Tab-separated table of C-alpha atoms in Angstrom:
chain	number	residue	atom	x	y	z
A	1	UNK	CA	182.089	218.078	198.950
A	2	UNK	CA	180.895	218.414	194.973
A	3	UNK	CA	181.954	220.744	193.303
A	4	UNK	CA	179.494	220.359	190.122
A	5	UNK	CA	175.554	219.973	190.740
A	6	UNK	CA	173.607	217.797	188.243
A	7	UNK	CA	172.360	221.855	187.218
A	8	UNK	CA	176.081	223.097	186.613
A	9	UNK	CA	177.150	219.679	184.832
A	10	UNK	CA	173.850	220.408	182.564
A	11	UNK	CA	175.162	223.872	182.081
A	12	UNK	CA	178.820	222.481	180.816
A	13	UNK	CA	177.133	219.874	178.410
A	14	UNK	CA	175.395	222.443	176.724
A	15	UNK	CA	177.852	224.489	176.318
A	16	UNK	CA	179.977	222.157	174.795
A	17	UNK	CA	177.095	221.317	172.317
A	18	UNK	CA	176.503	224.661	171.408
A	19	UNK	CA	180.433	225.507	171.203
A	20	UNK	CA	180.947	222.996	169.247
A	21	UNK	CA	178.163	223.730	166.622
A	22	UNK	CA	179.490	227.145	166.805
A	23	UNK	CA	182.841	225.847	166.049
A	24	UNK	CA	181.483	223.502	163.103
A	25	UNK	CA	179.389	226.455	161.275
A	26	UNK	CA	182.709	228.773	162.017
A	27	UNK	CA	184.903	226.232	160.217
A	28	UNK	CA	182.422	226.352	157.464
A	29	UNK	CA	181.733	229.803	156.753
A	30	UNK	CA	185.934	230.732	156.618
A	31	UNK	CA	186.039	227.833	153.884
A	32	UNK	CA	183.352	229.853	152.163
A	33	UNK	CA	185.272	232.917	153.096
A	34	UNK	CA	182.322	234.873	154.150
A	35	UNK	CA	183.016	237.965	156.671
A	36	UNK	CA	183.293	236.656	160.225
A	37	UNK	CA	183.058	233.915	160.260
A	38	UNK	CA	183.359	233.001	163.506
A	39	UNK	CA	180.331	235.233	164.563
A	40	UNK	CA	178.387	234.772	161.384
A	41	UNK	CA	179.116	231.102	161.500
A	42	UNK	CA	178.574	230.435	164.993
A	43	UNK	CA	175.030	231.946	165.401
A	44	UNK	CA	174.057	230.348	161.630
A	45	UNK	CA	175.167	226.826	162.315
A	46	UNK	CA	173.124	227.143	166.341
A	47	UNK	CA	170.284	228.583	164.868
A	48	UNK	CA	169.956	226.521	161.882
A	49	UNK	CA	170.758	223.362	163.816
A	50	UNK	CA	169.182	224.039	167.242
A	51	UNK	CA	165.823	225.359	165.152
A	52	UNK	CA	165.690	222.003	162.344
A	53	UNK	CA	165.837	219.841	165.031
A	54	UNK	CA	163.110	220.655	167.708
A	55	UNK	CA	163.846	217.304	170.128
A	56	UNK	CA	167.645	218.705	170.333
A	57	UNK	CA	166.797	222.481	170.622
A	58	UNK	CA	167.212	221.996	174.638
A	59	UNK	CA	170.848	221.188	174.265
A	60	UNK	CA	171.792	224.246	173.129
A	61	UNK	CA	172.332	226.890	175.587
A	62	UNK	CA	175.285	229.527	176.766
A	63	UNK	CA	174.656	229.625	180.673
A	64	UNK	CA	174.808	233.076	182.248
A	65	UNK	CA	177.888	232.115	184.762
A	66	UNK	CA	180.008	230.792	181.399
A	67	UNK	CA	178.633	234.084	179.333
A	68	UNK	CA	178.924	236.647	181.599
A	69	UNK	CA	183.405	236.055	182.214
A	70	UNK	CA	183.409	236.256	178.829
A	71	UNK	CA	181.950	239.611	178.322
A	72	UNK	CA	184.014	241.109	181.407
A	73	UNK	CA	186.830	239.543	179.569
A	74	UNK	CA	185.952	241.713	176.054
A	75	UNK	CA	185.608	244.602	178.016
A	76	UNK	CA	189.233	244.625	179.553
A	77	UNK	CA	189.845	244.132	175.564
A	78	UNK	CA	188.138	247.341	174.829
A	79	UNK	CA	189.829	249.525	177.763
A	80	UNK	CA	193.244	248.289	176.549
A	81	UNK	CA	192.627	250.750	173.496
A	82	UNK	CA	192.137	253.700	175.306
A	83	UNK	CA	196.053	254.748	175.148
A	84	UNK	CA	197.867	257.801	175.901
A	85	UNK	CA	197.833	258.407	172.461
A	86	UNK	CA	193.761	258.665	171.982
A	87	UNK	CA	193.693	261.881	173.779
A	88	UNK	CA	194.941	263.924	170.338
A	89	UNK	CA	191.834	262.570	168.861
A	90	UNK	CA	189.262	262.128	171.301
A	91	UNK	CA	188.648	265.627	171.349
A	92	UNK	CA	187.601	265.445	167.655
A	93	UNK	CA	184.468	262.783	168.811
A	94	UNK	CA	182.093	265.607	170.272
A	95	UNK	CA	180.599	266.492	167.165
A	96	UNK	CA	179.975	262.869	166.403
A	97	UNK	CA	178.996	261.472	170.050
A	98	UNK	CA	176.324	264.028	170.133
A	99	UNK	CA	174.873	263.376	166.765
A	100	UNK	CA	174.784	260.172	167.924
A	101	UNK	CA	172.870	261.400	171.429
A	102	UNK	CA	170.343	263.110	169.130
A	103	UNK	CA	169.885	260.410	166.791
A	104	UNK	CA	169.459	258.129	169.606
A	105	UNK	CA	166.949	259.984	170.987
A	106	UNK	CA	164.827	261.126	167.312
A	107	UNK	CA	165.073	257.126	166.743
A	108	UNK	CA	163.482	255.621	169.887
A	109	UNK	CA	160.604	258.682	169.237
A	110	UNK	CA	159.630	257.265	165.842
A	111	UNK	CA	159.906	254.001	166.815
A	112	UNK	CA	158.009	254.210	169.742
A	113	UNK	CA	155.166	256.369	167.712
A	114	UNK	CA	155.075	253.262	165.022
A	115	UNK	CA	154.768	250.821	167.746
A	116	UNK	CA	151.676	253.033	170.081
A	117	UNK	CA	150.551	254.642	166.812
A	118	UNK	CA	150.229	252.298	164.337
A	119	UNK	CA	150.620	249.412	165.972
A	120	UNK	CA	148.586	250.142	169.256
A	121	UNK	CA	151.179	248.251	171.754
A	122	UNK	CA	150.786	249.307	175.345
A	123	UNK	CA	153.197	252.441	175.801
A	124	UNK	CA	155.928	250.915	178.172
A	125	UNK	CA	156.020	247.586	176.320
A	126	UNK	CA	156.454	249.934	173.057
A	127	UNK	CA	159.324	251.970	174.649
A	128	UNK	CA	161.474	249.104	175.916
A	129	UNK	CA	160.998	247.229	172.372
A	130	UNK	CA	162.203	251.265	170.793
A	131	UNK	CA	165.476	251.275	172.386
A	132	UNK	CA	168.300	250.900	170.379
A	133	UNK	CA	170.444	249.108	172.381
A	134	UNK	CA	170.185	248.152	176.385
A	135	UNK	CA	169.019	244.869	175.617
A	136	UNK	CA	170.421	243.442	179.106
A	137	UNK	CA	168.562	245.998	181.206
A	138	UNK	CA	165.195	246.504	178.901
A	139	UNK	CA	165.393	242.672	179.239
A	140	UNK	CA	165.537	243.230	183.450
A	141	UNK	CA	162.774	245.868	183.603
A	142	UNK	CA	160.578	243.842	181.375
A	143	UNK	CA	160.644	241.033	183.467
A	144	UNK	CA	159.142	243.443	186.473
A	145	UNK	CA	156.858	245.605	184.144
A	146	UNK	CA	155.144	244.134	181.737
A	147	UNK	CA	153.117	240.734	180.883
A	148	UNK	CA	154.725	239.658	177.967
A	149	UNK	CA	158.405	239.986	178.809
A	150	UNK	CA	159.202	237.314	175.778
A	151	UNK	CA	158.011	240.170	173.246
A	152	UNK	CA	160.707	242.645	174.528
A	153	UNK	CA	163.001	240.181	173.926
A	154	UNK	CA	162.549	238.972	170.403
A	155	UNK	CA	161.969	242.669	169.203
A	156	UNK	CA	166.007	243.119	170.571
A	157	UNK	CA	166.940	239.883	169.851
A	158	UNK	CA	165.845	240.601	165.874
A	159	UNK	CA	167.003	243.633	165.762
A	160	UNK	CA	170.621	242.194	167.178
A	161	UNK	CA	170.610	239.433	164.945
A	162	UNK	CA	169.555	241.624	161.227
A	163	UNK	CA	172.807	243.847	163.061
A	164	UNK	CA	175.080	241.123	163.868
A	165	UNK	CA	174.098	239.424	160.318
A	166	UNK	CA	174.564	242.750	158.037
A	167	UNK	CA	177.375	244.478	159.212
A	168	UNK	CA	180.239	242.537	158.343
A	169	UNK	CA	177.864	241.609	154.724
A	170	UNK	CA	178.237	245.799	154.381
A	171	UNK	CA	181.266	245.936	155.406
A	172	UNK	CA	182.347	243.165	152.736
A	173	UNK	CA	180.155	244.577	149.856
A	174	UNK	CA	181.869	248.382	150.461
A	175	UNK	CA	185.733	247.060	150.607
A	176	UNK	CA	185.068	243.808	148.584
A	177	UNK	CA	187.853	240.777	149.437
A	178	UNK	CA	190.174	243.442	151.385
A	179	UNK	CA	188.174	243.108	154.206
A	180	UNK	CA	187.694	239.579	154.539
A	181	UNK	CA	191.727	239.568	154.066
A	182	UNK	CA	192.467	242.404	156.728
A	183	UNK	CA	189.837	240.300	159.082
A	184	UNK	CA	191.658	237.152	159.217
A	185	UNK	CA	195.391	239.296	159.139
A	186	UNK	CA	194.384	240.812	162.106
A	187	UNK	CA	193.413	237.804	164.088
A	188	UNK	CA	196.597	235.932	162.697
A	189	UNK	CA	198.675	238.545	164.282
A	190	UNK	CA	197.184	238.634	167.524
A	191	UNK	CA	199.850	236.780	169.967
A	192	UNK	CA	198.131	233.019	171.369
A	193	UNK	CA	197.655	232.690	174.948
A	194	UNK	CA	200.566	230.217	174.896
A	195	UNK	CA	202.986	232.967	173.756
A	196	UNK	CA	202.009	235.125	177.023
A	197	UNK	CA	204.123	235.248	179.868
A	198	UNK	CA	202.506	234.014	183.108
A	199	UNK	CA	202.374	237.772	184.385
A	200	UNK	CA	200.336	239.029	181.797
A	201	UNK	CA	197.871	236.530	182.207
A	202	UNK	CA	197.213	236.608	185.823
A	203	UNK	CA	197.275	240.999	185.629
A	204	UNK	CA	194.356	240.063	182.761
A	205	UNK	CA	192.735	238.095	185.158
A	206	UNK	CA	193.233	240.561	187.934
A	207	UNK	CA	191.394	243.433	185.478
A	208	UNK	CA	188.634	240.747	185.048
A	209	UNK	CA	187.837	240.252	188.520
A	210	UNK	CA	188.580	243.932	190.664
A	211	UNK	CA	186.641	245.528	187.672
A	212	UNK	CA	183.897	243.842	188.057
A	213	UNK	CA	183.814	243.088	191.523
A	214	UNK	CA	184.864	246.926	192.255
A	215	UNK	CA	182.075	247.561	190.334
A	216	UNK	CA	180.003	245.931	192.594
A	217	UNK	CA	181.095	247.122	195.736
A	218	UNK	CA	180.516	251.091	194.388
A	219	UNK	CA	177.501	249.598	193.090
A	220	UNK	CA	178.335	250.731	189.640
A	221	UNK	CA	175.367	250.507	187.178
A	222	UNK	CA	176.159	247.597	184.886
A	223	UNK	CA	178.784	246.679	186.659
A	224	UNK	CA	179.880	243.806	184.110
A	225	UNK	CA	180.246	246.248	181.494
A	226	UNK	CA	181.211	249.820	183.122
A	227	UNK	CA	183.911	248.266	185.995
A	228	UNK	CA	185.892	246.401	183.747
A	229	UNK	CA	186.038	249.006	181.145
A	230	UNK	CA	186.482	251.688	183.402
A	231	UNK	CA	189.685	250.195	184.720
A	232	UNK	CA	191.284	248.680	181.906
A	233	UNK	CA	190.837	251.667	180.281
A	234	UNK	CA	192.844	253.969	183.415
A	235	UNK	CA	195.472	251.566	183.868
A	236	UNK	CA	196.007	251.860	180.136
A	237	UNK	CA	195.131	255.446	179.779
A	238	UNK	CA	197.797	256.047	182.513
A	239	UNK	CA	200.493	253.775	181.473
A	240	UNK	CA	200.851	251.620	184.111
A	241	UNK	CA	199.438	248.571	181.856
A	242	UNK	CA	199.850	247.411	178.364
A	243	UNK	CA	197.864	243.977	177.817
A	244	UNK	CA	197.899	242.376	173.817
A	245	UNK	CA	194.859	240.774	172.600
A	246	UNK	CA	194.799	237.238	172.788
A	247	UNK	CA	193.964	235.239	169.679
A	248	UNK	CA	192.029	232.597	171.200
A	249	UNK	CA	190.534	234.579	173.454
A	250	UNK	CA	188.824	236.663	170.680
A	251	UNK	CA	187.592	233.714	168.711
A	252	UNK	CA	185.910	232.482	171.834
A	253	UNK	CA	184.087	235.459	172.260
A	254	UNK	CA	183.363	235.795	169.028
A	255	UNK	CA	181.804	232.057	169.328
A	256	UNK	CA	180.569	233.029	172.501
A	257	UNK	CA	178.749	235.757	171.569
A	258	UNK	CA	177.149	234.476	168.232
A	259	UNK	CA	176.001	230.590	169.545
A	260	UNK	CA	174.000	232.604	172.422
A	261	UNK	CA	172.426	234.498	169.744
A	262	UNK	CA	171.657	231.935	167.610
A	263	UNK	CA	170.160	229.422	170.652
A	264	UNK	CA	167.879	231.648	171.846
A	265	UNK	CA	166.678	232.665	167.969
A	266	UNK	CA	165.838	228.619	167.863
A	267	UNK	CA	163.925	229.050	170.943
A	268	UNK	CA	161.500	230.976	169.296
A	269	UNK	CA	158.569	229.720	167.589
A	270	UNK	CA	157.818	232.064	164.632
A	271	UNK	CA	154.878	230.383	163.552
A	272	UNK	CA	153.503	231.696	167.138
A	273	UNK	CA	155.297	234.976	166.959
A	274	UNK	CA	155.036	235.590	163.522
A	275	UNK	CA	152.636	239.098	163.916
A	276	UNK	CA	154.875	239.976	166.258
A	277	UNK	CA	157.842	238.701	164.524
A	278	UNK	CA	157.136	241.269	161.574
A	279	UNK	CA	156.426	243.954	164.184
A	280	UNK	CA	159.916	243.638	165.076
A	281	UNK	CA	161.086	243.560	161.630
A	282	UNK	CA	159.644	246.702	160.834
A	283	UNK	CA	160.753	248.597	163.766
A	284	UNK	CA	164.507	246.831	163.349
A	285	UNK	CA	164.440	248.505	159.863
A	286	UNK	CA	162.914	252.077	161.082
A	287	UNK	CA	165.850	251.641	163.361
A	288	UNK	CA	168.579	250.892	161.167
A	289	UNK	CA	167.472	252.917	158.286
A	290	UNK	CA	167.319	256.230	160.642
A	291	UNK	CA	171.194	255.759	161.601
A	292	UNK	CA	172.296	254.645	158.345
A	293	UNK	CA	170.603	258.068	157.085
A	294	UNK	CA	172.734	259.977	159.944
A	295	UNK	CA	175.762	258.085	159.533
A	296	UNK	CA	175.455	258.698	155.564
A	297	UNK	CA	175.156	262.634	156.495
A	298	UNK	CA	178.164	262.742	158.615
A	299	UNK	CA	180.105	260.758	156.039
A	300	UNK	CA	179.343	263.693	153.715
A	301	UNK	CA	179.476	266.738	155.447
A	302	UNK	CA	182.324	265.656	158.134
A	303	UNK	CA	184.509	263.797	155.242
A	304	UNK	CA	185.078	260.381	157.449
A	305	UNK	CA	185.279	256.690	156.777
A	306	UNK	CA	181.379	255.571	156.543
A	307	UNK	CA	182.190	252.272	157.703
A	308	UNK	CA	183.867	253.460	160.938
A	309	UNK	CA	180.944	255.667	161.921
A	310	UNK	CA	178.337	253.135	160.891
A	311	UNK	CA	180.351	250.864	163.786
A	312	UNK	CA	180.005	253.367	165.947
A	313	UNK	CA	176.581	254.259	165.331
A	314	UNK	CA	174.846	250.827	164.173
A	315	UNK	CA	171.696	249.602	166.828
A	316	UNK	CA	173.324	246.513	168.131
A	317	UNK	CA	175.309	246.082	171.372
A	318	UNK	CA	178.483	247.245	172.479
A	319	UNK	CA	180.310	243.841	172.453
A	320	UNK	CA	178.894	242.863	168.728
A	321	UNK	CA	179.887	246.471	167.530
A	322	UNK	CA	183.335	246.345	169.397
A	323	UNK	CA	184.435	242.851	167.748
A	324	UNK	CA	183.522	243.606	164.573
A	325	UNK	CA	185.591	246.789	165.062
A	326	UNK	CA	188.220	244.689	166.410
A	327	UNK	CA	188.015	242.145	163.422
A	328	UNK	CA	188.020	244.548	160.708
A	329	UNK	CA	190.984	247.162	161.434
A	330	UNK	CA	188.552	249.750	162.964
A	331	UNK	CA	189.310	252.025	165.666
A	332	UNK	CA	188.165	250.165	168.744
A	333	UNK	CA	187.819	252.920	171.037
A	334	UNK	CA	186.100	255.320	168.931
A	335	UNK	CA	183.625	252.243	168.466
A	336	UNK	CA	183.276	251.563	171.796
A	337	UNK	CA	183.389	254.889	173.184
A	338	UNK	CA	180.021	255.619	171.086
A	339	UNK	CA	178.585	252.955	171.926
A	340	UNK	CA	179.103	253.388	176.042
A	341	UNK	CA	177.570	256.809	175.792
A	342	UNK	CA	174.624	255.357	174.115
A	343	UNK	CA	174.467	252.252	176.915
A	344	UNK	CA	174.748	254.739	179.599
A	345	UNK	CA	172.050	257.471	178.110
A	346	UNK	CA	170.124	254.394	177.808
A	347	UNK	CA	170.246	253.172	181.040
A	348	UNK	CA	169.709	256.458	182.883
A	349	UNK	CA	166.678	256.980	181.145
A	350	UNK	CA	164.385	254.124	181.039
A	351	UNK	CA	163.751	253.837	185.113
A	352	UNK	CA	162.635	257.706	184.394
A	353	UNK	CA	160.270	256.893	181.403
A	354	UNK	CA	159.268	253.744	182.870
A	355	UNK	CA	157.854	255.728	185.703
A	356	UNK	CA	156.340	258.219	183.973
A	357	UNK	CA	154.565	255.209	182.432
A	358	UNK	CA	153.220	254.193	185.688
A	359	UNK	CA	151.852	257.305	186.425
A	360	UNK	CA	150.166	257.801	183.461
């Protein structure tokens, strides 16, 4: 019997390239002790290497069935947060999660007017490049509904990359050296795998695979993200579970996450792209700017951290907001609570727009 096609021993090449590119650029970017540098590093050094070097660009590629573990494994991470002790302060994130609702909302309007408007795109293709977030699913429905799927995916994959790129910059530029410090503190203090006891390991594992595979069975809606979290966040909600975060663990998502980036920024030709490449610019930025405006308001008129509710609020995905969160001292599950609501909203509405589309 063989247990590894010539496709799956492809897969594991690549992904030792691009992991250890990631790994390289990482190692880098903490010598030059710039902010995250295990996400900033890891998509930098792909994209930089994958892109100078067309003959190689192949090589470098996270496959779907090493990715996807991964992000079931972050979202256990992000349950594990959701303690008995949130409950005295979850009640204070209404006002915020539905400013963010609204703004969510207000921001896919303008930036689907920009895109139809001013930019004459055909109105589905416009809405699924508006989003602010979703990138998975738009990704799906693209595929089905419209021609030119690969322009749906650059306008998120820009967007996700200025995100990814600028956060932890803003983050560095507000609290100067302190939170480059706190970063690598943090991650330091997290326990390794090797100091785990066999039994928390395999009841990690056993989150990773009934949450998603629960998930599957109810036929949960993103059942990657919303199984795992769900239950990692009840057995810690209730008690009955109290995992750590695992220090290697976290830099390998953080790898992960920022080489898949990275490889499939090389992919793109921007010479080809490059009307559309600005397109996406400019809507990334009518994005951004719209939340950063919101997020500035609340940090005035509510009297909260601005970099916490920037987190919660920034246009990127929930994993990228959540590590970063993780990384830098934030609260994790105000993060990632934000940023669920806005997945879900998300991915209730576009099979009802996209219809309406259709009709039309």
């Amino acid at each position: 019997m063989q247990f590894f096609s010539k496709n799956k021993l492809s897969d594991i090449l690549k992904i030792l390239c691009t992991l250890l590119i990631a790994f390289l650029g990482a190692q880098i970017f903490k010598w030059m002790v710039i902010p995250a540098p295990y996400f900033l590093g890891s998509l930098m050094g792909v994209w930089l290497v994958a892109g100078s070097f067309k003959k190689m660009r192949p090589a470098f590629e996270i496959a779907n069935w090493f990715y996807l573990p991964v992000i079931i494994g972050i979202c256990v991470l992000i349950g594990t947060n959701f303690t008995p002790a949130i409950f005295e302060t979850a009640q204070n994130w209404l006002l915020t999660v539905s400013i963010m609702i609204v703004a969510t909302i207000i921001v896919t309007g303008i930036a689907f007017q920009f895109l139809t408007k001013v930019k004459q795109y055909e109105p589905k293709q416009a809405f699924l490049c508006s989003i602010p977030g979703g990138q998975a699913e738009a990704l799906v429905i693209a595929r089905e509904m419209v021609d030119k799927d690969y322009i749906v995916a650059l306008f998120h994959l820009v967007r996700v990359a200025i995100v990814f790129i600028s956060t932890p910059i803003l983050l560095t530029v507000i609290e100067g050296s302190q939170a480059i410090q706190r970063s690598n503190k943090i991650l330091q203090q997290m326990p390794s795998i090797t100091e785990l006891s066999l039994t928390q390991i395999g009841l990690f594992m056993v989150l990773c695979i009934s949450g998603y595979v629960g998930a599957r069975i109810i036929r949960l809606p993103m059942p990657h993200l919303l199984g795992p979290i769900f239950l990692s966040s009840f057995m810690h909600f209730s008690g009955l579970l109290e995992l750590p975060r695992i220090h290697e663990f976290v830099i390998l998502a953080q790898m992960t996450i920022g080489a898949s980036v990275g490889a499939r920024l090389a992919h793109i030709s921007l010479y080809e792209l490059k009307s559309v490449f600005f397109d996406a610019l400019l809507t990334s930025a009518i994005i951004m700017l719209t939340y950063l405006t919101v997020a500035i308001l609340i940090t005035h008129l509510a009297g909260v951290s601005f970099l916490s509710i920037w987190l919660a609020f920034v246009p990127g995905g929930l994993y990228e907001a959540t590590m970063l969160a993780l990384i830098f001292g934030f609260d994790v599950a105000f993060v990632a609570f934000h940023h669920l609501v806005r997945v879900i909203l998300i991915f209730v509405s576009m099979p009802i727009f996209i219809t309406k589309f259709n009709k039309k």
